[in-house]
Backbone as numpy.savetxt, mean C-alpha at the origin, in Angstrom:
# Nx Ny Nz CAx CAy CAz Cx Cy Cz
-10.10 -9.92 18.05 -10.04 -8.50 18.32 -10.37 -8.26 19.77
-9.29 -6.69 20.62 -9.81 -7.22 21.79 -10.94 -6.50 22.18
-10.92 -4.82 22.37 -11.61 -4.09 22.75 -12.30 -3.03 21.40
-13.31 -2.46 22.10 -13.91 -1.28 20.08 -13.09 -0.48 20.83
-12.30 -0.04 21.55 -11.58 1.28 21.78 -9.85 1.02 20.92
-9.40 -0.43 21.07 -8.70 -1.20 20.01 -8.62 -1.02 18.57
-10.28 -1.43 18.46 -10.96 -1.90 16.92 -10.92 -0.08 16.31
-11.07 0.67 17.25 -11.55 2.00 16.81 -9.91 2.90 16.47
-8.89 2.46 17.14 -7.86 2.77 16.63 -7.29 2.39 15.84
-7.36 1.04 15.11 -6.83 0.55 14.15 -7.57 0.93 12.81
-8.95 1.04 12.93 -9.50 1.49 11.85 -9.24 2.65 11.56
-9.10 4.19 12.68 -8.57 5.47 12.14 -6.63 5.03 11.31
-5.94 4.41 12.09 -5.01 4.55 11.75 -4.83 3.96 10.47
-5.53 2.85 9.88 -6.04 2.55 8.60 -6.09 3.57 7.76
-7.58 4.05 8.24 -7.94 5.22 7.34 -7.00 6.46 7.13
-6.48 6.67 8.19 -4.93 7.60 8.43 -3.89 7.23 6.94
-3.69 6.13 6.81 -2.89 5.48 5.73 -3.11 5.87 4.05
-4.56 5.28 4.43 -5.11 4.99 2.99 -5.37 6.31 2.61
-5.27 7.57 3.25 -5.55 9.05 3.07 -4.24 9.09 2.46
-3.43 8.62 3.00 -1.93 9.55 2.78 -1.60 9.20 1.53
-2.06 7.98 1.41 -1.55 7.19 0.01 -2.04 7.87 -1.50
-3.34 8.44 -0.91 -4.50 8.78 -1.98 -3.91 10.45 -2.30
-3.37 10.76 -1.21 -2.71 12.52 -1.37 -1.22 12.48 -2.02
-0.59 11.35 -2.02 0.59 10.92 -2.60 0.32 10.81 -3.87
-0.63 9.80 -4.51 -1.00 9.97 -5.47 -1.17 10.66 -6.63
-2.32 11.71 -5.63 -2.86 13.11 -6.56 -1.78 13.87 -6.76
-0.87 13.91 -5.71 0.24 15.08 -5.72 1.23 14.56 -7.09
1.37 13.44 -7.22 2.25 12.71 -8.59 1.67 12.25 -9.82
0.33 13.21 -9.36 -0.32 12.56 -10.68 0.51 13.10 -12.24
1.05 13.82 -12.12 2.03 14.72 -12.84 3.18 14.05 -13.79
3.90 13.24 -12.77 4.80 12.33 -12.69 4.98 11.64 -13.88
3.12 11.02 -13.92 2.77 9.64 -14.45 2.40 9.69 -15.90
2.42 11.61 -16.19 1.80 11.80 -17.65 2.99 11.24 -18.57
2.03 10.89 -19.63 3.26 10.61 -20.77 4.04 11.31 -21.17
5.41 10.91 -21.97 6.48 11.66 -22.37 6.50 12.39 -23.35
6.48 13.82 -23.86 6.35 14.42 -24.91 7.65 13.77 -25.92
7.83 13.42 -26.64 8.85 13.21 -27.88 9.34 14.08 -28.85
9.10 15.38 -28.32 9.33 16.30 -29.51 10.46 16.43 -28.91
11.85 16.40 -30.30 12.99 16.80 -29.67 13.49 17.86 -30.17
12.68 18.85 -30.82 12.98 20.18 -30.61 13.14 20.77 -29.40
12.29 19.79 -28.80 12.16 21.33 -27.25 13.05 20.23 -26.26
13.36 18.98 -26.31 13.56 18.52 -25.52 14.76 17.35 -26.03
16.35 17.50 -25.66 17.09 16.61 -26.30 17.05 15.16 -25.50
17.97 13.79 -26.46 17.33 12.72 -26.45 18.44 12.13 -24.86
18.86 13.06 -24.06 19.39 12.28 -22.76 18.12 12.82 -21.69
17.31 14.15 -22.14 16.36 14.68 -20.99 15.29 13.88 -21.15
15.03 13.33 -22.68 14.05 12.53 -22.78 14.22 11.28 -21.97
14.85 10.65 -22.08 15.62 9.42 -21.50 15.57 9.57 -20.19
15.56 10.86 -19.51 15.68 10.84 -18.56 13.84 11.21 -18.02
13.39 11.68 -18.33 11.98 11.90 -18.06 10.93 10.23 -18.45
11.30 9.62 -19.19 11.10 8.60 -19.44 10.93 7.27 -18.06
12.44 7.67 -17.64 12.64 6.86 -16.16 12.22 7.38 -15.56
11.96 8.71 -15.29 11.40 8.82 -14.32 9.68 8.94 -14.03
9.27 9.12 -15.20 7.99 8.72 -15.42 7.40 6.80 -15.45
8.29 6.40 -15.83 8.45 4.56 -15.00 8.40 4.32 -13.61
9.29 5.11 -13.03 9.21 5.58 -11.59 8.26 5.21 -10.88
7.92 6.57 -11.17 6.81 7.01 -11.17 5.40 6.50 -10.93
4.97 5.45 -12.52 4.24 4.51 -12.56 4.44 3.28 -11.87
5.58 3.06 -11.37 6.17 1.97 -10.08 5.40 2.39 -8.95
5.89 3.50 -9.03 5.62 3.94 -7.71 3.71 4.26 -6.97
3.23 4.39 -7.83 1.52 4.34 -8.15 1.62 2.87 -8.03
1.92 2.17 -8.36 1.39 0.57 -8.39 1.91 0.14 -7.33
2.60 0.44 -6.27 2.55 0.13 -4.81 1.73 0.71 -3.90
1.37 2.46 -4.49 0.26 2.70 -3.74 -1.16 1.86 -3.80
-1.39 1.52 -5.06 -2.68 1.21 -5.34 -2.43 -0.72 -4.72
-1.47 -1.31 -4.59 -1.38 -2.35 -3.68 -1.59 -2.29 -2.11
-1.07 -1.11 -1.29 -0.89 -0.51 -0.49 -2.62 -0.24 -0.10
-2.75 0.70 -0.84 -4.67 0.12 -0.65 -5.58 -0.61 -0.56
-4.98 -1.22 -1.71 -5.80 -2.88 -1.59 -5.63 -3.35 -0.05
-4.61 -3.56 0.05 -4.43 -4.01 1.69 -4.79 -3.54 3.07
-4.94 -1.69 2.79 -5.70 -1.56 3.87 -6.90 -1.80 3.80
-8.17 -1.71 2.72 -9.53 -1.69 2.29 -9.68 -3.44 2.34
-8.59 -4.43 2.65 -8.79 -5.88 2.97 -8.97 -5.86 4.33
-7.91 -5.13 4.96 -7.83 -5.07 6.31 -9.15 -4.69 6.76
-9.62 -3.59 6.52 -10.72 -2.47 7.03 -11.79 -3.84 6.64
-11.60 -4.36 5.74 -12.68 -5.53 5.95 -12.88 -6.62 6.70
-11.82 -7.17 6.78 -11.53 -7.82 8.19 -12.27 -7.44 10.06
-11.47 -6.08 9.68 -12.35 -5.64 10.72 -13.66 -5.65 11.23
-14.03 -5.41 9.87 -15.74 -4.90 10.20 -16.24 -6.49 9.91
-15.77 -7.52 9.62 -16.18 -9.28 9.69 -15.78 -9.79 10.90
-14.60 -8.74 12.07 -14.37 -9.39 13.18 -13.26 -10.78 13.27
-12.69 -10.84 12.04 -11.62 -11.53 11.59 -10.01 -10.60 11.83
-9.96 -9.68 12.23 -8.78 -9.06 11.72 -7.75 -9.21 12.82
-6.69 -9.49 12.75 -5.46 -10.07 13.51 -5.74 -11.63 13.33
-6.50 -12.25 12.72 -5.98 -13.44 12.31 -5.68 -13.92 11.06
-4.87 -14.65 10.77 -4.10 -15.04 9.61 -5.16 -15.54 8.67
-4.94 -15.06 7.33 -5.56 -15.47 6.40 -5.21 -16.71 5.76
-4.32 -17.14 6.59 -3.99 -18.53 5.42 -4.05 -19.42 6.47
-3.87 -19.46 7.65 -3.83 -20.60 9.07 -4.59 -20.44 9.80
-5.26 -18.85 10.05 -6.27 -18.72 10.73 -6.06 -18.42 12.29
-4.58 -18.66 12.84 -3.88 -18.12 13.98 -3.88 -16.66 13.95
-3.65 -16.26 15.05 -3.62 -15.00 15.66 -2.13 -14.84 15.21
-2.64 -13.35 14.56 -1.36 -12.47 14.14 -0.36 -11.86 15.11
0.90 -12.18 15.44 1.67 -11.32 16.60 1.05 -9.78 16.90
0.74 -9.93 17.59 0.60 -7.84 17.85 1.64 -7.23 17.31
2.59 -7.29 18.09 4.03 -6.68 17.24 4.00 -6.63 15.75
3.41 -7.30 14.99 3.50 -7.71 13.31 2.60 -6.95 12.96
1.07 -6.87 13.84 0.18 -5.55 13.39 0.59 -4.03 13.88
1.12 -3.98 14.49 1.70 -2.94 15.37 2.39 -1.89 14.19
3.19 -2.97 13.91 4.38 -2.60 12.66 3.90 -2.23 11.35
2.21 -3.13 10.68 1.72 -2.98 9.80 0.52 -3.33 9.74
-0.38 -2.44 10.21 -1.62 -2.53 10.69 -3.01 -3.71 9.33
-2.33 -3.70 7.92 -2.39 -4.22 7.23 -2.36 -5.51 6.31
-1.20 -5.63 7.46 -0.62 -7.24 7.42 -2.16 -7.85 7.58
-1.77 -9.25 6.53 -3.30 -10.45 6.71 -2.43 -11.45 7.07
-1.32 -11.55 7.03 -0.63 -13.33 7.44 0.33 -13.29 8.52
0.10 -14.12 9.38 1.69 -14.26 10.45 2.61 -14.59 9.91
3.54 -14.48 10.79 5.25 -14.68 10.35 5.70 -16.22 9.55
4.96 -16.70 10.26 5.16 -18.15 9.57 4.46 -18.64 8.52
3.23 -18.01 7.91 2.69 -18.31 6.64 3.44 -17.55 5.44
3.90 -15.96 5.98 4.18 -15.20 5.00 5.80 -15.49 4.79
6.52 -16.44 5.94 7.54 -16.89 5.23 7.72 -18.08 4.50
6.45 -18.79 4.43 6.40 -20.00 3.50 5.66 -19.58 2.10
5.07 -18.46 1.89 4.92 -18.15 0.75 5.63 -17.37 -0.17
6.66 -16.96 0.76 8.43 -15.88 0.42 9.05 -17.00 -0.43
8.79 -18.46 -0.08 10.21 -19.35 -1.03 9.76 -19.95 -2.25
């Protein structure tokens, strides 16, 4: 890590993230309720269709809550004084690669040997 004026921007822009994710969330918490089945009020293509999109939905929550995990790894990193280096080689992460995803734990070359 180089400078705390560095360390101090990456951690807001972290926290910047992990806010947005958490307001994404709440805002879909809606989304994620289960499907009523009564098909009086509701015929069986709207069901079908509220169904997927309530899958969606729940897709879509389980990338946020990955998405977190990763910054609250990161934000730990930080504060251990480890962060921009690779978790699996222990090399320094491209800037450009944190730049892009302040989150990232692996360089280019670990995270494409664990892609195959």
């Amino acid at each position: 890590m180089h400078a705390s004026q560095d360390e101090a921007a990456i951690r807001a822009r972290l926290l910047q993230q992990r806010a947005e994710l958490a307001a994404g969330s709440k805002d879909a918490a809606g989304s994620r309720a289960p499907v009523q089945l009564d098909q009086s009020s509701v015929g069986r293509l709207s069901r079908m269709d509220a169904i997927q999109q309530q899958a969606m939905a729940l897709a879509m929550e389980a990338r946020r809550a990955e998405a977190v995990r990763r910054i609250d790894q990161a934000l730990v990193r930080l504060d251990a004084g480890s962060y921009g280096d690779c978790a699996v080689c222990g090399e320094a992460i491209a800037p450009k690669r944190l730049a892009l995803d302040p989150a990232v734990a692996t360089c280019l070359e670990c995270a494409a040997g664990s892609a195959r």
